[in-house]
CSV table of N, CA and C in Angstrom, one decimal:
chain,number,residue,atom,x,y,z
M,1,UNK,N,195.7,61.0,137.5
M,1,UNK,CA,196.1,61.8,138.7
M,1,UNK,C,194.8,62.3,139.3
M,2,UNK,N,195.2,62.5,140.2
M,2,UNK,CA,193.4,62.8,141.4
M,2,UNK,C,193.7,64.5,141.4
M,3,UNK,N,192.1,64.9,141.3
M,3,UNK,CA,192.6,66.4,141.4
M,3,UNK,C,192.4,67.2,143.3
M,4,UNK,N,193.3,67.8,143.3
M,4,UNK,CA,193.7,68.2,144.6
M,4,UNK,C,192.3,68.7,145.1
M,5,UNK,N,192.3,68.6,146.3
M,5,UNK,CA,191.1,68.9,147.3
M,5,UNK,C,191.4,69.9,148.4
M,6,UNK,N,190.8,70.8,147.6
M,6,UNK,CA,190.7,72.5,148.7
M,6,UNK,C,189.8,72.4,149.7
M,7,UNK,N,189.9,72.8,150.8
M,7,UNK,CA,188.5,73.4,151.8
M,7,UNK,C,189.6,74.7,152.5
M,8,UNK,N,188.1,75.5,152.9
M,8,UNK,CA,188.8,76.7,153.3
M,8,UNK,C,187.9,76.5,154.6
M,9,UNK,N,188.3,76.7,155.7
M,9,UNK,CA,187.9,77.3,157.0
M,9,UNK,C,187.4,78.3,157.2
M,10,UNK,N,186.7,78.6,157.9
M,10,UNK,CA,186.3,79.8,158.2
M,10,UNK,C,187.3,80.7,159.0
M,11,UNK,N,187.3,80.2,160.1
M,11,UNK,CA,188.4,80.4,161.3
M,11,UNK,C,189.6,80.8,161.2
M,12,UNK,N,190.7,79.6,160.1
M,12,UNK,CA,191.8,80.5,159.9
M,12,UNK,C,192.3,80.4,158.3
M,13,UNK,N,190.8,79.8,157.4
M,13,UNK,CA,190.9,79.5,156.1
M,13,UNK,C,192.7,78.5,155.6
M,14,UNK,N,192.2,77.7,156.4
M,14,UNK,CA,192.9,76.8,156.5
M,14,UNK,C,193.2,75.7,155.1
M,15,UNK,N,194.0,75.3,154.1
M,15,UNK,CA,193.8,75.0,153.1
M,15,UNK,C,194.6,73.6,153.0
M,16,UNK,N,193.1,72.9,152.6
M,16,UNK,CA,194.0,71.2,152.7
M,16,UNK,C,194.0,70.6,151.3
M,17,UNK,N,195.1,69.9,151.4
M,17,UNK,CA,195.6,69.6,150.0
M,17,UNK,C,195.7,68.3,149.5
M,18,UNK,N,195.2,67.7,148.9
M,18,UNK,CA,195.2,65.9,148.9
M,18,UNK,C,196.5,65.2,148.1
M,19,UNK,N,196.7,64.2,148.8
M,19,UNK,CA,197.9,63.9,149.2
M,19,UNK,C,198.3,63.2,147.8
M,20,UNK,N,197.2,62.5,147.1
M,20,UNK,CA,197.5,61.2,146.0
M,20,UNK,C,198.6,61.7,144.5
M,21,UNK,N,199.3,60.9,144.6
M,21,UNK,CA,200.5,61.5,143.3
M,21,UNK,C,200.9,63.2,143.2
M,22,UNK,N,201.2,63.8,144.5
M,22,UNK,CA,201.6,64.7,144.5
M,22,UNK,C,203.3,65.1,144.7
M,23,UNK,N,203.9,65.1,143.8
M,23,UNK,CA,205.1,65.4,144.0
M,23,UNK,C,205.3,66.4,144.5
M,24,UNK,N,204.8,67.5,145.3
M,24,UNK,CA,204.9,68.1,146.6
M,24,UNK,C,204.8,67.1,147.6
M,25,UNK,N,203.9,66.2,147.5
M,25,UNK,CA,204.0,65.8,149.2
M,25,UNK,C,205.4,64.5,149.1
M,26,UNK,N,205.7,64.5,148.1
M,26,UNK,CA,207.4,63.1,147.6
M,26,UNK,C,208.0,64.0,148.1
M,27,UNK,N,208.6,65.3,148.2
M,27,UNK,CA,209.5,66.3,148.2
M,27,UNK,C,209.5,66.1,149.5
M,28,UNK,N,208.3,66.4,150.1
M,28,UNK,CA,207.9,66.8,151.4
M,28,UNK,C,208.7,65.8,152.7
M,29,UNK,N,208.0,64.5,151.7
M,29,UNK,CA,208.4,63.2,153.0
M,29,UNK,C,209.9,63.1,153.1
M,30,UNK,N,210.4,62.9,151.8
M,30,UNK,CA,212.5,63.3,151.8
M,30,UNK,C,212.9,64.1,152.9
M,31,UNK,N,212.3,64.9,152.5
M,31,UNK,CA,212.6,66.3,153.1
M,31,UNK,C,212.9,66.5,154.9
M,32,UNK,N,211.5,65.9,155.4
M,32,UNK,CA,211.4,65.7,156.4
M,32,UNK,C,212.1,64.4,157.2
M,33,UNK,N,212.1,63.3,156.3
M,33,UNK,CA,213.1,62.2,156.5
M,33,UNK,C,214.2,62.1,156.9
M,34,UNK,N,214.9,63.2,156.1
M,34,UNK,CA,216.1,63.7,156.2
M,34,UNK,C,216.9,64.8,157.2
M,35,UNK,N,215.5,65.3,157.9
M,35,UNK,CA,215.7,66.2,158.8
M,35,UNK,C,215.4,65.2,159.9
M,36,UNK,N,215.0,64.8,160.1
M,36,UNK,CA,215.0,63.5,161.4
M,36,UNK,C,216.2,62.4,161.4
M,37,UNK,N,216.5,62.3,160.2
M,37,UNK,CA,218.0,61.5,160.2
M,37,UNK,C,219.5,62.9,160.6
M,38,UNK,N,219.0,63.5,160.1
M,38,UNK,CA,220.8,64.3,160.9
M,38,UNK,C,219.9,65.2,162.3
M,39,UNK,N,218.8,65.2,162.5
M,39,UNK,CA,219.0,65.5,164.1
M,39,UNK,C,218.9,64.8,164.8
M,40,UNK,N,218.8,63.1,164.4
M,40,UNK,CA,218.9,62.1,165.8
M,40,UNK,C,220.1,61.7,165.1
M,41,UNK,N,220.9,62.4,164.5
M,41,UNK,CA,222.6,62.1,164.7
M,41,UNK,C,223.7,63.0,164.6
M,42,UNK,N,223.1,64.5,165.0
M,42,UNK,CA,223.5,65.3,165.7
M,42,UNK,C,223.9,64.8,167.0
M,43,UNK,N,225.3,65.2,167.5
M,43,UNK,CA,225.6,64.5,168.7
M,43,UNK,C,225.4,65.7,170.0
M,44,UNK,N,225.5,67.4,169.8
M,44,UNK,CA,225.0,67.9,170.5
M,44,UNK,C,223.9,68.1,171.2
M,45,UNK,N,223.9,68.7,172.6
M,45,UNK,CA,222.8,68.7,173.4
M,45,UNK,C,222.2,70.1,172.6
M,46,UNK,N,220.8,70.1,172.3
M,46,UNK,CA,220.2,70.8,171.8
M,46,UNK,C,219.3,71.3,172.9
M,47,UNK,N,218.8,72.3,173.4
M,47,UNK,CA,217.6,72.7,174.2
M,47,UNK,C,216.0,72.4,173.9
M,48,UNK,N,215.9,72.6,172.5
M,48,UNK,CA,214.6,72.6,171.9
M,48,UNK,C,214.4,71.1,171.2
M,49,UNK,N,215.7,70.0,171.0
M,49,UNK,CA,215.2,69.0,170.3
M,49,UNK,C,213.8,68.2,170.9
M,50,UNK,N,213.3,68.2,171.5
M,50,UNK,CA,212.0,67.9,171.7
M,50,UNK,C,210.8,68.1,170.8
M,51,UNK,N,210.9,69.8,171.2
M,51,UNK,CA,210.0,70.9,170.3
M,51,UNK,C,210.1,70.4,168.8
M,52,UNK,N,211.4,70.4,168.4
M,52,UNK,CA,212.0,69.9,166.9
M,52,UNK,C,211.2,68.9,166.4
M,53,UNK,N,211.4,67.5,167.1
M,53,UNK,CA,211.0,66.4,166.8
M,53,UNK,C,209.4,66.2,167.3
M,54,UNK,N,208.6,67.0,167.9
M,54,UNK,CA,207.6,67.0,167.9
M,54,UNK,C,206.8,67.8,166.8
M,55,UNK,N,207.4,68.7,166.1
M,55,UNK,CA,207.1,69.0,164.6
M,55,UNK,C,207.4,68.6,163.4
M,56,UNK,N,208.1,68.0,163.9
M,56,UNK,CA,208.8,67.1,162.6
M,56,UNK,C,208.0,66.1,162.2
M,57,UNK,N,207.0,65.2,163.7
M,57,UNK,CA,206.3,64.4,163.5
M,57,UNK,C,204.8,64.9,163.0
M,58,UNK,N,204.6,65.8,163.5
M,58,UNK,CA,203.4,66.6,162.8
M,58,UNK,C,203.6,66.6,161.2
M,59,UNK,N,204.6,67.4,160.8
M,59,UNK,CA,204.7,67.6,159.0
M,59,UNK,C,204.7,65.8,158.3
M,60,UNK,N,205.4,65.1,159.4
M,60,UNK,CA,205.4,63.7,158.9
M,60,UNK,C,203.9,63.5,158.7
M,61,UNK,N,203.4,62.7,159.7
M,61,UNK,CA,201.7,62.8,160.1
M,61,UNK,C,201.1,63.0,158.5
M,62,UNK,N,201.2,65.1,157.9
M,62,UNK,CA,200.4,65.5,157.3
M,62,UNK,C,200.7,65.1,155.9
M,63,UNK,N,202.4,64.8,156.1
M,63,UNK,CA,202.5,63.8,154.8
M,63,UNK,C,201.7,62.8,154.1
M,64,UNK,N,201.4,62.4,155.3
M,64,UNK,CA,200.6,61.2,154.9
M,64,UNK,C,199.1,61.1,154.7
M,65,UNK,N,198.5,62.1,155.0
M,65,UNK,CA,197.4,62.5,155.2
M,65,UNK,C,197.4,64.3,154.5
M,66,UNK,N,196.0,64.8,154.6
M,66,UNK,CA,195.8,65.8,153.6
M,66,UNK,C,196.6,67.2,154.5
M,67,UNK,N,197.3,67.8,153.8
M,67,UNK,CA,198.3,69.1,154.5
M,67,UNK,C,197.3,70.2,154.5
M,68,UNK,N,197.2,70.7,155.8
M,68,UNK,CA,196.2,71.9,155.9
M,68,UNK,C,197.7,72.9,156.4
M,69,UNK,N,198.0,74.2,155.2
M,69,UNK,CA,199.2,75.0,155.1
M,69,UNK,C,199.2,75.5,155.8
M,70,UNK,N,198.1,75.9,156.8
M,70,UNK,CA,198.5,76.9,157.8
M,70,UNK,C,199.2,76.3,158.7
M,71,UNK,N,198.9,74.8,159.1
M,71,UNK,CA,199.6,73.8,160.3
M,71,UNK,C,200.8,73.7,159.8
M,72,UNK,N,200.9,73.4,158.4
M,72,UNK,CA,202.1,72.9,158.0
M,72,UNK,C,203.3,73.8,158.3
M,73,UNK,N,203.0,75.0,158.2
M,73,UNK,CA,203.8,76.5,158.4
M,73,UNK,C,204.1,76.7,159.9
M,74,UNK,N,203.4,76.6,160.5
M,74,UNK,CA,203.1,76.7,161.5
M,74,UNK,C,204.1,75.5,162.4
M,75,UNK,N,204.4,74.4,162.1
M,75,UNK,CA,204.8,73.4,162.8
M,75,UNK,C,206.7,73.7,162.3
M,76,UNK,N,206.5,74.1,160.4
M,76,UNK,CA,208.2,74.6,160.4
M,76,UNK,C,208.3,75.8,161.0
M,77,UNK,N,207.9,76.9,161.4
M,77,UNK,CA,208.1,77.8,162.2
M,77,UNK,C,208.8,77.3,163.2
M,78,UNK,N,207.7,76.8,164.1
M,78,UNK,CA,208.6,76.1,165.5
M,78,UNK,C,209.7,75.4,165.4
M,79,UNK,N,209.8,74.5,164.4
M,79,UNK,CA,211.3,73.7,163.8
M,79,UNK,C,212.4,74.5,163.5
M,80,UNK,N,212.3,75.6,162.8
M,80,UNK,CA,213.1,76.9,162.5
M,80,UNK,C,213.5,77.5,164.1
M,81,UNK,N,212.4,77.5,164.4
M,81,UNK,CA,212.7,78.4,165.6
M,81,UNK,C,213.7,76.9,166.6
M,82,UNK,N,213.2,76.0,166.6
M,82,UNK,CA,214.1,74.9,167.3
M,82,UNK,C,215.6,75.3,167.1
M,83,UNK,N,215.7,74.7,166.1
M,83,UNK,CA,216.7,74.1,164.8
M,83,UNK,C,218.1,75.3,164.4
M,84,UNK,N,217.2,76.5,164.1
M,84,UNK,CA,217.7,77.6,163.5
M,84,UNK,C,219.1,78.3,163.4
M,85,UNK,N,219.5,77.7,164.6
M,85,UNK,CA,220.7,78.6,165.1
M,85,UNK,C,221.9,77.4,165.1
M,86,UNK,N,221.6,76.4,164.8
M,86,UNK,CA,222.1,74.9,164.7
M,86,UNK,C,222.8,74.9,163.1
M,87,UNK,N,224.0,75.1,163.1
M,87,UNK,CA,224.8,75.2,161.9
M,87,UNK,C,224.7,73.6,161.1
M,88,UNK,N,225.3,73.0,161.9
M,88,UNK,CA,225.1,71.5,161.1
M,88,UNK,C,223.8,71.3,160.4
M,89,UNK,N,222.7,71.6,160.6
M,89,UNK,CA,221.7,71.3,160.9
M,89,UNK,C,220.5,72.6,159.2
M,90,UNK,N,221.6,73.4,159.1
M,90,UNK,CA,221.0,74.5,158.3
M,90,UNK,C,220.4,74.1,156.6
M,91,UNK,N,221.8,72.9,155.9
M,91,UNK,CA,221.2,72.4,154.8
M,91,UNK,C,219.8,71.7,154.8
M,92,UNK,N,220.0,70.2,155.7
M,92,UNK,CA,218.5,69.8,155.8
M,92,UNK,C,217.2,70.1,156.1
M,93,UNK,N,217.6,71.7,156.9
M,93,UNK,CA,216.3,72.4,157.6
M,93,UNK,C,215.8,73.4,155.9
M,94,UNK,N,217.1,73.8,155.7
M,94,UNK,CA,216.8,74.4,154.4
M,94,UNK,C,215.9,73.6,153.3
M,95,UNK,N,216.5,72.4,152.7
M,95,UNK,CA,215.7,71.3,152.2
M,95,UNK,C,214.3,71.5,152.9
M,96,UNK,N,213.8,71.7,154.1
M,96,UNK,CA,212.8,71.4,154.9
M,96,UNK,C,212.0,72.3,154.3
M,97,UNK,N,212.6,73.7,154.4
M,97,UNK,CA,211.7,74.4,154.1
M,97,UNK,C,211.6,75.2,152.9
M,98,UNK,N,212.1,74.3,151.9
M,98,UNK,CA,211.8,74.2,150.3
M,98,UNK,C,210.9,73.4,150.3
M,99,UNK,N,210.8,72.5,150.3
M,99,UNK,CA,209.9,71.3,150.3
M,99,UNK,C,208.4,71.9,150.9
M,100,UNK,N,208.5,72.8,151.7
M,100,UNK,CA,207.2,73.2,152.3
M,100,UNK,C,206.9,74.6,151.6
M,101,UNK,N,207.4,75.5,150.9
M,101,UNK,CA,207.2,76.1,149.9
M,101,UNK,C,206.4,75.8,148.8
M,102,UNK,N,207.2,74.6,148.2
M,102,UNK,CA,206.4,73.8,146.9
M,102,UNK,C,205.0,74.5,147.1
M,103,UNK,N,204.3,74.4,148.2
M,103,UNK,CA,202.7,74.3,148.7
M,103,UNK,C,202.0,75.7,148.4
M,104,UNK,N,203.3,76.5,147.8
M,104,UNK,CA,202.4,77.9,147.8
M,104,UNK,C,202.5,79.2,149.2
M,105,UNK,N,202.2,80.3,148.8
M,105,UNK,CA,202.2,81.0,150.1
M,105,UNK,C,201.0,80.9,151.0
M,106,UNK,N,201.2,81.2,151.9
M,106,UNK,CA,200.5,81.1,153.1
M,106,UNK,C,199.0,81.6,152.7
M,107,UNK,N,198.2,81.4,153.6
M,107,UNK,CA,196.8,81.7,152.8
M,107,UNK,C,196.2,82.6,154.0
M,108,UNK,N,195.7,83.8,153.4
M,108,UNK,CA,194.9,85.1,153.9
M,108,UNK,C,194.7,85.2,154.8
M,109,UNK,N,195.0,86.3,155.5
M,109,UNK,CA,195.1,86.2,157.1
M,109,UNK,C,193.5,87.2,157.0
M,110,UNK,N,192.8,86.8,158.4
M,110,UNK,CA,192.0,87.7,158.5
M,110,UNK,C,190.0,87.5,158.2
């Protein structure tokens, strides 16, 4: 197993996390997978599904490549904030944002 790769930013100490045999980032991709499969089969008109699915592709993206938490947070915020009020839609977003947890709390503001 490869050992995880930290860098911190200066700017907003941004923390990136490497991707190889991480069962955070397995969780992560389901996770996300699955929230893109019941909102393009949600049949309601949503306002924000744009915003949604333009963060959804982001946390995808970071799947795949090294997750810097602040973005990662930052991208389910706006998905939450999309999503949020969307009842069908609450288990998978929940899933979502367990999955994005795994990663630890947020890193030091300031």
């Amino acid at each position: 197993m490869e050992p995880t790769a930290v860098r911190h930013q200066r700017a907003w100490r941004a923390e990136t996390v490497g991707v190889a045999a991480d069962p955070r980032i397995a969780a992560l991709r389901l996770a996300v997978s699955r929230m893109g499969r019941e909102l393009a089969a949600h049949p309601g008109t949503l306002a924000d599904r744009d915003v949604a699915e333009e963060q959804l592709a982001v946390i995808e993206a970071m799947a795949a490549g090294p997750v810097e938490l602040t973005r990662l947070r930052h991208a389910l915020l706006l998905t939450v904030s999309a999503l949020g009020s969307v009842s069908a839609l609450a288990e998978p977003l929940g899933e979502l944002r367990g999955a994005i947890a795994l990663f630890g709390a947020p890193p030091p503001r300031g």
